[in-house]
mmCIF file of C-alpha atoms in Angstrom:
data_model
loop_
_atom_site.group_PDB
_atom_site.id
_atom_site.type_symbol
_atom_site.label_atom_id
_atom_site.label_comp_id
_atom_site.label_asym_id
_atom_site.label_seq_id
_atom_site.Cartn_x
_atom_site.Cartn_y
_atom_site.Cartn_z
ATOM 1 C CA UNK H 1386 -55.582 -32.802 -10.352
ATOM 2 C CA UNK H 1387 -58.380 -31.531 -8.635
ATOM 3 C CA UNK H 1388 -61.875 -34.611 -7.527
ATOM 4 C CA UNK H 1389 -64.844 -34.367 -5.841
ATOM 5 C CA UNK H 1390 -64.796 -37.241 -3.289
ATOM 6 C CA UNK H 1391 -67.132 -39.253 -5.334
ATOM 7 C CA UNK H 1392 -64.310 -38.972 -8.028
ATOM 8 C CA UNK H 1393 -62.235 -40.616 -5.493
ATOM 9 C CA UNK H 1394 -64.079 -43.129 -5.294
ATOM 10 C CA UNK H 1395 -64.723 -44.446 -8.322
ATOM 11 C CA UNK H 1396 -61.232 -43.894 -9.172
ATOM 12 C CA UNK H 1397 -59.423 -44.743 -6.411
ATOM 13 C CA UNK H 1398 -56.655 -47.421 -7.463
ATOM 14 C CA UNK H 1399 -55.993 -45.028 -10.739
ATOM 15 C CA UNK H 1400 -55.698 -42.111 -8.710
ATOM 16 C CA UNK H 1401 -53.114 -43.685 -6.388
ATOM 17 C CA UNK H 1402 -50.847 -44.538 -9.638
ATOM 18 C CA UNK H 1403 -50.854 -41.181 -10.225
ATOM 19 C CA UNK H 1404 -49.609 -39.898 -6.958
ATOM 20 C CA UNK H 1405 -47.163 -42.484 -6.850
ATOM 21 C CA UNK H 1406 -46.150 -41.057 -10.370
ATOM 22 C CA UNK H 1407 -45.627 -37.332 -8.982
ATOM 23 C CA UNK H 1408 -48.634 -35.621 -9.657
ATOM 24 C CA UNK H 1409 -50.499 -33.878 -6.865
ATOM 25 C CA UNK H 1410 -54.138 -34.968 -6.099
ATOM 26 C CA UNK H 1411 -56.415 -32.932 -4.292
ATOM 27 C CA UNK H 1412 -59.952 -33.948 -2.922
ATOM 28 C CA UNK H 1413 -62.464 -31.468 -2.878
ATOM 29 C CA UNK H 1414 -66.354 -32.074 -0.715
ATOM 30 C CA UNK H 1415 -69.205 -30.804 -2.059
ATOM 31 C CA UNK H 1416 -71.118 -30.410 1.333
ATOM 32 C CA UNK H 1417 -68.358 -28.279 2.874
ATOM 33 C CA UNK H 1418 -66.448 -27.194 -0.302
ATOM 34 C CA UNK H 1419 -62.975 -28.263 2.093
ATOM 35 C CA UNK H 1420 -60.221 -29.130 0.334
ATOM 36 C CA UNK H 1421 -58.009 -31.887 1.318
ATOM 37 C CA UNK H 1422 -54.361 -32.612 -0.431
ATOM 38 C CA UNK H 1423 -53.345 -36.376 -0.703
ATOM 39 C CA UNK H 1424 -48.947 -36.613 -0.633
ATOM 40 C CA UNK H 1425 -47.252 -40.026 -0.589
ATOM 41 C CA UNK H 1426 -45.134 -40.095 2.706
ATOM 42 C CA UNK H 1427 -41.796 -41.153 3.072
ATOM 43 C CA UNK H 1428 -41.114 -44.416 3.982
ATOM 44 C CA UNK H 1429 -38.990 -44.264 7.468
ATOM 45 C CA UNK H 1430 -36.988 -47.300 8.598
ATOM 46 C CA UNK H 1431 -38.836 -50.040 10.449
ATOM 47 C CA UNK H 1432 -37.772 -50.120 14.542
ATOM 48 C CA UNK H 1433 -36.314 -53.211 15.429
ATOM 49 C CA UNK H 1434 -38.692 -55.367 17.596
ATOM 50 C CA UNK H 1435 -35.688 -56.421 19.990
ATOM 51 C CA UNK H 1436 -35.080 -52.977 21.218
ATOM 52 C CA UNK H 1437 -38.644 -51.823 21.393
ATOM 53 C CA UNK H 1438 -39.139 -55.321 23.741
ATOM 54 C CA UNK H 1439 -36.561 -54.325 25.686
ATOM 55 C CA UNK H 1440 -37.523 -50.887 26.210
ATOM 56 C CA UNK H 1441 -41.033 -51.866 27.181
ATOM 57 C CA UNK H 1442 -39.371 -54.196 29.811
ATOM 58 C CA UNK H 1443 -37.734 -51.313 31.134
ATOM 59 C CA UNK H 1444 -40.779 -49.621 32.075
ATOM 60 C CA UNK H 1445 -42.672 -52.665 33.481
ATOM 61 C CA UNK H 1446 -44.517 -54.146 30.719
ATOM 62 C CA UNK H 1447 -43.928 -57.592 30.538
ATOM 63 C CA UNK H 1448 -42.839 -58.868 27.321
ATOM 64 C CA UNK H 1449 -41.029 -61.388 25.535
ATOM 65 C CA UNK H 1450 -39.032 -61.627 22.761
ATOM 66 C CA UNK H 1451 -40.407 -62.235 19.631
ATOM 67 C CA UNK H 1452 -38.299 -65.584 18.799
ATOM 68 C CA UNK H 1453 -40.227 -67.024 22.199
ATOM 69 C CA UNK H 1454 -43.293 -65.171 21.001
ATOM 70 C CA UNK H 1455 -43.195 -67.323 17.817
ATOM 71 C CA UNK H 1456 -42.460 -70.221 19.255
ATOM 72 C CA UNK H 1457 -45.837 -70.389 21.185
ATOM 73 C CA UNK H 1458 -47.757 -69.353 18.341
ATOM 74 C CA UNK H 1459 -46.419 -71.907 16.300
ATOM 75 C CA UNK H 1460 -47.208 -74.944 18.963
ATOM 76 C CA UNK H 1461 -50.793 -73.083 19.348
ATOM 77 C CA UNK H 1462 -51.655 -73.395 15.887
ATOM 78 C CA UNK H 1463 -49.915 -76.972 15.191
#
């Protein structure tokens, strides 16, 4: 499916169902007749928080880990 950006607009939340179904979407501007092409990426695996803490520790940013980070947050807000 080919929009102009205004299209897009309008449209946005039905033209996200459609990518989501397959179909390719691409977005056209009428000022600089460019042509952009919108994919769905691939969802990667999320780090885990422990080993990017640590890893920042290891080059001297001081961190802690996120159980302690929670805990002050939680007395902050009580």
């Amino acid at each position: 499916m080919i929009l102009h950006v205004t299209e897009l607009r309008n449209q946005i939340f039905k033209v996200f169902k459609m990518i989501d179904g397959g179909e390719e979407v691409t977005i056209i501007k009428k000022d600089s007749n460019k042509r952009y092409k919108i994919i769905p990426l691939e969802e990667g695996s999320k780090p885990d928080i422990e080993t990017v803490a640590k890893r920042m520790g290891s080059i001297g940013i001081k961190t802690q880990s996120p159980g302690q980070m929670k805990k002050i947050f939680e007395k902050r807000y009580e």
